[in-house]
Amino acid sequence: MATKNQASGGVSRQVLADHVYEALLVALMDGRLEAGTPVSIDGMARELDVSPTPVREALARLEATGMVRRMALRGYRVAPLFTPDELADLMDARLVIEPANAFMACKHAGQELTGQLEQAIEDLKAAPRGPSFAEFRAYWEADERFHRLIAESAANQFLLSAYNALGGQVQRFRFFGGLGVTDADFAIAEHTEILKAFEAGDPELARQKMIDHIEGVKQRSQHDSEVRS
Amino acid sequence: MATKNQASGGVSRQVLADHVYEALLVALMDGRLEAGTPVSIDGMARELDVSPTPVREALARLEATGMVRRMALRGYRVAPLFTPDELADLMDARLVIEPANAFMACKHAGQELTGQLEQAIEDLKAAPRGPSFAEFRAYWEADERFHRLIAESAANQFLLSAYNALGGQVQRFRFFGGLGVTDADFAIAEHTEILKAFEAGDPELARQKMIDHIEGVKQRSQHDSEVRS
DNA sequence: GTACCGTAGATCCTATAGGAAATGCGATTC
DNA sequence: GAATCGCATTTCCTATAGGATCTACGGTAC
């Protein structure tokens, strides 16, 4: 496996646990680690050519994201995929948090933010839409960036933590990874509406447009769930 | 199968990292570990008479709660106390999440839940109100239980995760730990209002009463902040 | 044929040891 | 008197080894 020692700064010494964490995350996102698969500490250590200790630390951190689950004395397993009901619950939770984020972010919004949001939308338009993980990843990254920019611009560390706690954002990636992009045109249009509200400096409108967007995602994801099953 | 050496009853082998985690949590809550204090892995291992490995794992988990912070290659430190502004942000975040929890929980509410909520209020009334940690802890426990019951009864794992992400609930304990209980009478009255809404089966009212409660907590906490400073 | 038991393998958990980096302190030099 | 260099100590990070536990498989008895 190609070594990524080129991290800037010339810091020769890096924390191995961080590399392991990244490697596991990529493996989870790429679907190499399927839902329910046990993640052996020793086995992963052999595979990544490190000792079990950093693997243990990386898994302890991953557990907080919900990507893996730990059973005492029985090791770790990849968390199961979402059921359609859980997906609906995730959208309900997003409906609680993200409109509030949009409202607050809009109050602090400036040129810089709207520019970055616009860039995220452009990237969304440019992203390929095929079903392969590599293709989907670019799309997902632009989508995630749009929402994260808003969450961060709300300037409230606790709301940001709450947003991050919806680790399902990543799970969602896994869910649709094999399905491809099905709602790109809708998402682009809805994101644009949100951006307009930001440019107009209308927090209440931004909140409403975010609600509209997530409601749309919810409905479309439920439809996709039926297709999948 | 006579042998049930697996879970609860078995004293045989508990995971050491869990004990370390608990010990650190108690030390943080009791104020033995003050804000900003570095938490040495080796030192803590010596103090608890274990090897550094389980300490490392416990700290990795604690980091996700926000109680400690990790700086790569420089170890862990106890997270700083909240400033009044941060406390206000925490209350704003609670205002986003907890009213929604109350609304949803009320829709599923039954005899069992209202009984447990009532018990939590009774415990709140009975709790001592002195400034010592031991006294305050009982009060805090009953208060936290009330809110957590509602969060869990919302029956949405993502909203529960978001609630948990406001680890500030614990930080809040630390903040007021040295100050004692100043708003017990208000809190009891407001909790009772919420309970009434649950008993009436009125989700919208429950939402509103939760808003009122947290708004009250926010105002009173800001007043306390001024006293402290 | 079914159920129970013992052994073997794999895995997890903990402890100890060693290498590397950062911090603190003191001596030297300008 | 102030800044810089060098050394020693502390601390963190990783690797390896050993003890304990759980699972799987095969054999035996009913």
Tab-separated table of N, CA and C in Angstrom, chain B residues 138-198:
chain	number	residue	atom	x	y	z
B	138	ALA	N	-26.649	14.948	43.439
B	138	ALA	CA	-27.971	14.327	43.508
B	138	ALA	C	-29.001	15.182	42.759
B	139	TYR	N	-28.907	16.477	42.940
B	139	TYR	CA	-29.812	17.382	42.239
B	139	TYR	C	-29.622	17.274	40.735
B	140	TRP	N	-28.368	17.342	40.334
B	140	TRP	CA	-28.071	17.294	38.913
B	140	TRP	C	-28.543	15.990	38.297
B	141	GLU	N	-28.354	14.912	39.047
B	141	GLU	CA	-28.738	13.590	38.526
B	141	GLU	C	-30.243	13.551	38.230
B	142	ALA	N	-31.041	14.079	39.158
B	142	ALA	CA	-32.494	14.052	38.958
B	142	ALA	C	-32.898	14.946	37.782
B	143	ASP	N	-32.240	16.076	37.672
B	143	ASP	CA	-32.542	16.996	36.568
B	143	ASP	C	-32.184	16.360	35.231
B	144	GLU	N	-31.002	15.788	35.179
B	144	GLU	CA	-30.548	15.161	33.939
B	144	GLU	C	-31.479	14.003	33.567
B	145	ARG	N	-31.895	13.256	34.555
B	145	ARG	CA	-32.751	12.101	34.280
B	145	ARG	C	-34.063	12.538	33.644
B	146	PHE	N	-34.615	13.634	34.129
B	146	PHE	CA	-35.870	14.146	33.573
B	146	PHE	C	-35.710	14.427	32.074
B	147	HIS	N	-34.675	15.162	31.748
B	147	HIS	CA	-34.484	15.533	30.344
B	147	HIS	C	-34.117	14.318	29.492
B	148	ARG	N	-33.333	13.423	30.065
B	148	ARG	CA	-32.919	12.260	29.291
B	148	ARG	C	-34.088	11.323	29.023
B	149	LEU	N	-34.972	11.188	29.999
B	149	LEU	CA	-36.165	10.372	29.792
B	149	LEU	C	-36.941	10.853	28.574
B	150	ILE	N	-37.078	12.145	28.487
B	150	ILE	CA	-37.812	12.702	27.350
B	150	ILE	C	-37.053	12.458	26.055
B	151	ALA	N	-35.750	12.663	26.106
B	151	ALA	CA	-34.953	12.462	24.894
B	151	ALA	C	-35.035	11.016	24.426
B	152	GLU	N	-34.992	10.094	25.366
B	152	GLU	CA	-35.046	8.680	24.984
B	152	GLU	C	-36.438	8.293	24.501
B	153	SER	N	-37.446	8.924	25.061
B	153	SER	CA	-38.813	8.573	24.689
B	153	SER	C	-39.217	9.151	23.340
B	154	ALA	N	-38.396	10.031	22.818
B	154	ALA	CA	-38.691	10.549	21.484
B	154	ALA	C	-38.552	9.445	20.437
B	155	ALA	N	-37.884	8.366	20.820
B	155	ALA	CA	-37.814	7.180	19.951
B	155	ALA	C	-37.172	7.503	18.612
B	156	ASN	N	-36.142	8.303	18.661
B	156	ASN	CA	-35.389	8.609	17.439
B	156	ASN	C	-33.912	8.612	17.816
B	157	GLN	N	-33.220	7.577	17.383
B	157	GLN	CA	-31.840	7.412	17.836
B	157	GLN	C	-30.953	8.595	17.449
B	158	PHE	N	-31.315	9.267	16.373
B	158	PHE	CA	-30.464	10.369	15.927
B	158	PHE	C	-30.664	11.613	16.786
B	159	LEU	N	-31.904	11.862	17.140
B	159	LEU	CA	-32.143	12.966	18.060
B	159	LEU	C	-31.498	12.681	19.407
B	160	LEU	N	-31.517	11.418	19.805
B	160	LEU	CA	-30.863	11.063	21.059
B	160	LEU	C	-29.358	11.283	20.963
B	161	SER	N	-28.788	10.918	19.830
B	161	SER	CA	-27.365	11.169	19.631
B	161	SER	C	-27.070	12.659	19.698
B	162	ALA	N	-27.922	13.434	19.080
B	162	ALA	CA	-27.724	14.879	19.089
B	162	ALA	C	-27.797	15.413	20.517
B	163	TYR	N	-28.741	14.896	21.270
B	163	TYR	CA	-28.847	15.300	22.676
B	163	TYR	C	-27.584	14.915	23.431
B	164	ASN	N	-27.131	13.723	23.199
B	164	ASN	CA	-25.906	13.281	23.876
B	164	ASN	C	-24.707	14.129	23.477
B	165	ALA	N	-24.711	14.591	22.250
B	165	ALA	CA	-23.584	15.379	21.777
B	165	ALA	C	-23.451	16.684	22.552
B	166	LEU	N	-24.530	17.118	23.149
B	166	LEU	CA	-24.442	18.303	24.001
B	166	LEU	C	-23.832	17.884	25.326
B	167	GLY	N	-22.637	17.323	25.222
B	167	GLY	CA	-21.968	16.848	26.425
B	167	GLY	C	-21.879	17.936	27.474
B	168	GLY	N	-22.195	19.118	27.032
B	168	GLY	CA	-22.207	20.234	27.963
B	168	GLY	C	-23.113	19.994	29.155
B	169	GLN	N	-24.029	19.066	28.998
B	169	GLN	CA	-24.849	18.719	30.161
B	169	GLN	C	-23.946	18.388	31.336
B	170	VAL	N	-22.882	17.725	31.013
B	170	VAL	CA	-21.947	17.362	32.072
B	170	VAL	C	-21.081	18.558	32.433
B	171	GLN	N	-20.642	19.245	31.405
B	171	GLN	CA	-19.856	20.459	31.651
B	171	GLN	C	-20.624	21.406	32.550
B	172	ARG	N	-21.910	21.466	32.291
B	172	ARG	CA	-22.743	22.358	33.084
B	172	ARG	C	-22.640	21.988	34.560
B	173	PHE	N	-22.605	20.701	34.789
B	173	PHE	CA	-22.403	20.237	36.151
B	173	PHE	C	-21.139	20.850	36.740
B	174	ARG	N	-20.093	20.787	35.960
B	174	ARG	CA	-18.831	21.325	36.464
B	174	ARG	C	-18.945	22.827	36.704
B	175	PHE	N	-19.661	23.480	35.797
B	175	PHE	CA	-19.738	24.934	35.912
B	175	PHE	C	-20.419	25.348	37.212
B	176	PHE	N	-21.531	24.698	37.499
B	176	PHE	CA	-22.298	25.105	38.672
B	176	PHE	C	-21.905	24.335	39.924
B	177	GLY	N	-20.993	23.396	39.726
B	177	GLY	CA	-20.634	22.561	40.868
B	177	GLY	C	-20.220	23.368	42.077
B	178	GLY	N	-19.486	24.420	41.855
B	178	GLY	CA	-19.012	25.192	42.993
B	178	GLY	C	-19.966	26.283	43.405
B	179	LEU	N	-21.113	26.314	42.726
B	179	LEU	CA	-22.009	27.443	42.959
B	179	LEU	C	-23.251	27.023	43.743
B	180	GLY	N	-23.570	25.755	43.677
B	180	GLY	CA	-24.767	25.303	44.364
B	180	GLY	C	-26.008	25.510	43.520
B	181	VAL	N	-27.110	25.051	44.032
B	181	VAL	CA	-28.371	25.120	43.309
B	181	VAL	C	-29.019	26.485	43.557
B	182	THR	N	-29.317	27.153	42.453
B	182	THR	CA	-29.877	28.495	42.630
B	182	THR	C	-31.276	28.610	42.033
B	183	ASP	N	-31.650	27.621	41.258
B	183	ASP	CA	-32.930	27.777	40.561
B	183	ASP	C	-33.849	26.580	40.773
B	184	ALA	N	-33.698	25.924	41.918
B	184	ALA	CA	-34.446	24.695	42.137
B	184	ALA	C	-35.948	24.928	42.054
B	185	ASP	N	-36.427	25.975	42.717
B	185	ASP	CA	-37.872	26.196	42.753
B	185	ASP	C	-38.420	26.444	41.351
B	186	PHE	N	-37.707	27.240	40.584
B	186	PHE	CA	-38.140	27.487	39.213
B	186	PHE	C	-38.150	26.195	38.413
B	187	ALA	N	-37.053	25.457	38.532
B	187	ALA	CA	-36.930	24.239	37.722
B	187	ALA	C	-38.037	23.257	38.061
B	188	ILE	N	-38.337	23.099	39.329
B	188	ILE	CA	-39.391	22.162	39.727
B	188	ILE	C	-40.730	22.586	39.138
B	189	ALA	N	-41.009	23.858	39.218
B	189	ALA	CA	-42.279	24.352	38.686
B	189	ALA	C	-42.356	24.123	37.181
B	190	GLU	N	-41.263	24.400	36.491
B	190	GLU	CA	-41.275	24.273	35.032
B	190	GLU	C	-41.340	22.815	34.600
B	191	HIS	N	-40.628	21.968	35.306
B	191	HIS	CA	-40.726	20.534	35.013
B	191	HIS	C	-42.163	20.045	35.201
B	192	THR	N	-42.787	20.532	36.238
B	192	THR	CA	-44.164	20.118	36.510
B	192	THR	C	-45.096	20.542	35.379
B	193	GLU	N	-44.859	21.716	34.837
B	193	GLU	CA	-45.665	22.179	33.705
B	193	GLU	C	-45.510	21.251	32.512
B	194	ILE	N	-44.260	20.824	32.287
B	194	ILE	CA	-44.021	19.909	31.175
B	194	ILE	C	-44.747	18.593	31.415
B	195	LEU	N	-44.643	18.109	32.631
B	195	LEU	CA	-45.315	16.853	32.965
B	195	LEU	C	-46.820	16.957	32.723
B	196	LYS	N	-47.396	18.085	33.102
B	196	LYS	CA	-48.832	18.275	32.887
B	196	LYS	C	-49.183	18.159	31.410
B	197	ALA	N	-48.346	18.747	30.595
B	197	ALA	CA	-48.609	18.674	29.161
B	197	ALA	C	-48.553	17.230	28.677
B	198	PHE	N	-47.613	16.457	29.221
B	198	PHE	CA	-47.525	15.040	28.857
B	198	PHE	C	-48.784	14.304	29.302
